[in-house]
Amino acid sequence: MATDDTANKKKSKFGGFKNGLNKMKNSMNKKRNSVDATNGSDAASSSKSSKSSNKHSRKISFTKNKPIKDRPKLPQLSLDGYSFPSQIFPPSECWGDLQYDDDDVKLQQYLLTKYKKEIESLKFFPSDVLIRFTLSQRGLTPFSERQNETEAHFTNYLKFHVQHHYDDILVNDGLNASNSLTDLQTDIHALSLFIYGQDKEGHPVIWDDGTAYSKDAKLGIFKHDMKRCRMFRSRIMRRVHNLKLSASQRYGRMIYKHCLVMDLAKFNAKQFVKDRTFHQINTKELTDLFPECMHRLYIINAPWAFRSAWKVIQTFMHPITVEKTKILGKDYIDELQRDINLDMIPFAFGGIGPWEIEYGAEPSQYTLCSSNSDFDYNKLPKNELPVPKRTAAPDMNKHRAKQQKQLKMNGIKDNGDIGDILVIEDNEDDEKLNDNDDDAEENVAAQLAQFAVDDDDDVNQANNEPKTEQQ
């Protein structure tokens, strides 16, 4: 009898909506009870959190629960008399290949030798590309598996580079004609991204205003035409790539990473359920095509319902990126300015930055330029700083297994070919579930829970569930 009970329990792990709903309701009841408890329970919670932190070496960084303070709004700076920073802290990646071990050297030489002809045919191939791919699968064992996985992603990138005009996307006459730019404005409205400022290490900052996660998300143009989405991605990433080169030239340090700030004030859980396949595929492709690019991810104005969405999204992100993610509530500015000065934060987001936001690009009067140039990292002066010991590699075997499980669970085939035309269909069952639960946030959260891989042990579960600030 005990065996039957165990079998039934396993069978219902990813089972029906009812099981997910009960699970989420129990979780919500516990959350409410903890809020109503006395201050002593807060101390116990803090102690438990500290114990968990000591037990697990890899943990996402979150802010502590704290009341939102009334903050006086500072005036926006004027460009008249404004001085762009002349110095930065040494970027974490500025040592480049100086931190390589023997396996890294062997892997990079393998890629450089085997794909020499393809590389030389590209007009834009700065030296950071090989460094990033060489390091992207560090932690995957044995070495033969690491080499195969890296090579698969690298060949995919080479194909993407050619098919989506990474060489000339910003200057190609056909791609920048009036009709193409009209389509671009539609794309920008759907994926509302802009570039603004830099952090204290000189990393450019990409801002996402969260429109793609809102109730009014218009992702249909990409769901049924992923090539269009990839062309838009190519344009944005090439601009950011150029800005990194411009920053490297200005500061004399190698800078090949960027920061991303996502504003989820408009996050709608129901819409995310409908669009989850697109978000999963888009996140995975970005991670695979542009590895080792993200210095830090900040998620601001994160509502409670995002907890379940995060479990779905983070599976397709690199483990180190997940570890360096900060999920913040409404009082995010204090944490944000630890890494990004207020003059590098847009006025609309609580900063005092002097430039106006320009969606799809950097501000028109920005000091650094995203135009194409001939500068490459190999023109930088020799690094005179002592090379620090690098951090331990993540468990990429475990990450890959979890990602494959998530793909299979959501019915997504990973054939590793970026050239395939992918059409993402809306799920009718999702529509029905959402329509039946218009006012029950916990019901929608339960739907999201069904689409997230449950970890096989408590350690991963503790690491993967964000604890956002109280709103």
mmCIF file with all atom_site columns, N, CA, C and O in Angstrom, residues 155-171:
data_model
loop_
_atom_site.group_PDB
_atom_site.id
_atom_site.type_symbol
_atom_site.label_atom_id
_atom_site.label_alt_id
_atom_site.label_comp_id
_atom_site.label_asym_id
_atom_site.label_entity_id
_atom_site.label_seq_id
_atom_site.pdbx_PDB_ins_code
_atom_site.Cartn_x
_atom_site.Cartn_y
_atom_site.Cartn_z
_atom_site.occupancy
_atom_site.B_iso_or_equiv
_atom_site.pdbx_formal_charge
_atom_site.auth_seq_id
_atom_site.auth_comp_id
_atom_site.auth_asym_id
_atom_site.auth_atom_id
_atom_site.pdbx_PDB_model_num
ATOM 1  N N  . THR A 1 155 ? 29.120 27.155 -33.444 1.00 0.00 ? 155 THR A N  1
ATOM 2  C CA . THR A 1 155 ? 28.686 27.025 -34.844 1.00 0.00 ? 155 THR A CA 1
ATOM 3  C C  . THR A 1 155 ? 27.306 27.643 -35.041 1.00 0.00 ? 155 THR A C  1
ATOM 4  O O  . THR A 1 155 ? 27.018 28.219 -36.097 1.00 0.00 ? 155 THR A O  1
ATOM 5  N N  . ASN A 1 156 ? 26.473 27.535 -34.032 1.00 0.00 ? 156 ASN A N  1
ATOM 6  C CA . ASN A 1 156 ? 25.160 28.167 -34.078 1.00 0.00 ? 156 ASN A CA 1
ATOM 7  C C  . ASN A 1 156 ? 25.297 29.687 -34.153 1.00 0.00 ? 156 ASN A C  1
ATOM 8  O O  . ASN A 1 156 ? 24.562 30.362 -34.879 1.00 0.00 ? 156 ASN A O  1
ATOM 9  N N  . TYR A 1 157 ? 26.254 30.214 -33.374 1.00 0.00 ? 157 TYR A N  1
ATOM 10 C CA . TYR A 1 157 ? 26.492 31.653 -33.400 1.00 0.00 ? 157 TYR A CA 1
ATOM 11 C C  . TYR A 1 157 ? 27.002 32.102 -34.774 1.00 0.00 ? 157 TYR A C  1
ATOM 12 O O  . TYR A 1 157 ? 26.570 33.145 -35.292 1.00 0.00 ? 157 TYR A O  1
ATOM 13 N N  . LEU A 1 158 ? 27.930 31.354 -35.354 1.00 0.00 ? 158 LEU A N  1
ATOM 14 C CA . LEU A 1 158 ? 28.450 31.713 -36.669 1.00 0.00 ? 158 LEU A CA 1
ATOM 15 C C  . LEU A 1 158 ? 27.322 31.779 -37.702 1.00 0.00 ? 158 LEU A C  1
ATOM 16 O O  . LEU A 1 158 ? 27.289 32.677 -38.557 1.00 0.00 ? 158 LEU A O  1
ATOM 17 N N  . LYS A 1 159 ? 26.400 30.855 -37.610 1.00 0.00 ? 159 LYS A N  1
ATOM 18 C CA . LYS A 1 159 ? 25.256 30.852 -38.515 1.00 0.00 ? 159 LYS A CA 1
ATOM 19 C C  . LYS A 1 159 ? 24.361 32.066 -38.256 1.00 0.00 ? 159 LYS A C  1
ATOM 20 O O  . LYS A 1 159 ? 23.914 32.743 -39.193 1.00 0.00 ? 159 LYS A O  1
ATOM 21 N N  . PHE A 1 160 ? 24.101 32.344 -36.977 1.00 0.00 ? 160 PHE A N  1
ATOM 22 C CA . PHE A 1 160 ? 23.296 33.506 -36.618 1.00 0.00 ? 160 PHE A CA 1
ATOM 23 C C  . PHE A 1 160 ? 23.960 34.788 -37.116 1.00 0.00 ? 160 PHE A C  1
ATOM 24 O O  . PHE A 1 160 ? 23.295 35.686 -37.650 1.00 0.00 ? 160 PHE A O  1
ATOM 25 N N  . HIS A 1 161 ? 25.258 34.903 -36.926 1.00 0.00 ? 161 HIS A N  1
ATOM 26 C CA . HIS A 1 161 ? 26.018 36.088 -37.309 1.00 0.00 ? 161 HIS A CA 1
ATOM 27 C C  . HIS A 1 161 ? 25.811 36.422 -38.784 1.00 0.00 ? 161 HIS A C  1
ATOM 28 O O  . HIS A 1 161 ? 25.592 37.583 -39.147 1.00 0.00 ? 161 HIS A O  1
ATOM 29 N N  . VAL A 1 162 ? 25.865 35.399 -39.633 1.00 0.00 ? 162 VAL A N  1
ATOM 30 C CA . VAL A 1 162 ? 25.723 35.612 -41.077 1.00 0.00 ? 162 VAL A CA 1
ATOM 31 C C  . VAL A 1 162 ? 24.269 35.852 -41.461 1.00 0.00 ? 162 VAL A C  1
ATOM 32 O O  . VAL A 1 162 ? 23.940 36.824 -42.167 1.00 0.00 ? 162 VAL A O  1
ATOM 33 N N  . GLN A 1 163 ? 23.371 34.988 -40.985 1.00 0.00 ? 163 GLN A N  1
ATOM 34 C CA . GLN A 1 163 ? 21.972 35.048 -41.404 1.00 0.00 ? 163 GLN A CA 1
ATOM 35 C C  . GLN A 1 163 ? 21.270 36.311 -40.910 1.00 0.00 ? 163 GLN A C  1
ATOM 36 O O  . GLN A 1 163 ? 20.324 36.778 -41.549 1.00 0.00 ? 163 GLN A O  1
ATOM 37 N N  . HIS A 1 164 ? 21.727 36.872 -39.808 1.00 0.00 ? 164 HIS A N  1
ATOM 38 C CA . HIS A 1 164 ? 21.045 38.025 -39.222 1.00 0.00 ? 164 HIS A CA 1
ATOM 39 C C  . HIS A 1 164 ? 21.909 39.284 -39.250 1.00 0.00 ? 164 HIS A C  1
ATOM 40 O O  . HIS A 1 164 ? 21.721 40.199 -38.461 1.00 0.00 ? 164 HIS A O  1
ATOM 41 N N  . HIS A 1 165 ? 22.858 39.307 -40.201 1.00 0.00 ? 165 HIS A N  1
ATOM 42 C CA . HIS A 1 165 ? 23.602 40.517 -40.576 1.00 0.00 ? 165 HIS A CA 1
ATOM 43 C C  . HIS A 1 165 ? 24.284 41.210 -39.395 1.00 0.00 ? 165 HIS A C  1
ATOM 44 O O  . HIS A 1 165 ? 24.272 42.437 -39.295 1.00 0.00 ? 165 HIS A O  1
ATOM 45 N N  . TYR A 1 166 ? 24.901 40.409 -38.523 1.00 0.00 ? 166 TYR A N  1
ATOM 46 C CA . TYR A 1 166 ? 25.576 41.024 -37.375 1.00 0.00 ? 166 TYR A CA 1
ATOM 47 C C  . TYR A 1 166 ? 26.723 41.930 -37.822 1.00 0.00 ? 166 TYR A C  1
ATOM 48 O O  . TYR A 1 166 ? 27.075 42.881 -37.127 1.00 0.00 ? 166 TYR A O  1
ATOM 49 N N  . ASP A 1 167 ? 27.295 41.647 -39.003 1.00 0.00 ? 167 ASP A N  1
ATOM 50 C CA . ASP A 1 167 ? 28.365 42.490 -39.535 1.00 0.00 ? 167 ASP A CA 1
ATOM 51 C C  . ASP A 1 167 ? 27.883 43.898 -39.856 1.00 0.00 ? 167 ASP A C  1
ATOM 52 O O  . ASP A 1 167 ? 28.557 44.881 -39.542 1.00 0.00 ? 167 ASP A O  1
ATOM 53 N N  . ASP A 1 168 ? 26.716 43.993 -40.515 1.00 0.00 ? 168 ASP A N  1
ATOM 54 C CA . ASP A 1 168 ? 26.308 45.283 -41.085 1.00 0.00 ? 168 ASP A CA 1
ATOM 55 C C  . ASP A 1 168 ? 24.875 45.687 -40.759 1.00 0.00 ? 168 ASP A C  1
ATOM 56 O O  . ASP A 1 168 ? 24.292 46.513 -41.445 1.00 0.00 ? 168 ASP A O  1
ATOM 57 N N  . ILE A 1 169 ? 24.305 45.125 -39.696 1.00 0.00 ? 169 ILE A N  1
ATOM 58 C CA . ILE A 1 169 ? 22.897 45.392 -39.365 1.00 0.00 ? 169 ILE A CA 1
ATOM 59 C C  . ILE A 1 169 ? 22.617 46.879 -39.160 1.00 0.00 ? 169 ILE A C  1
ATOM 60 O O  . ILE A 1 169 ? 21.528 47.367 -39.437 1.00 0.00 ? 169 ILE A O  1
ATOM 61 N N  . LEU A 1 170 ? 23.620 47.639 -38.726 1.00 0.00 ? 170 LEU A N  1
ATOM 62 C CA . LEU A 1 170 ? 23.413 49.064 -38.430 1.00 0.00 ? 170 LEU A CA 1
ATOM 63 C C  . LEU A 1 170 ? 23.672 49.967 -39.636 1.00 0.00 ? 170 LEU A C  1
ATOM 64 O O  . LEU A 1 170 ? 23.305 51.157 -39.602 1.00 0.00 ? 170 LEU A O  1
ATOM 65 N N  . VAL A 1 171 ? 24.293 49.431 -40.686 1.00 0.00 ? 171 VAL A N  1
ATOM 66 C CA . VAL A 1 171 ? 24.655 50.270 -41.835 1.00 0.00 ? 171 VAL A CA 1
ATOM 67 C C  . VAL A 1 171 ? 24.111 49.757 -43.162 1.00 0.00 ? 171 VAL A C  1
ATOM 68 O O  . VAL A 1 171 ? 24.190 50.463 -44.176 1.00 0.00 ? 171 VAL A O  1
#
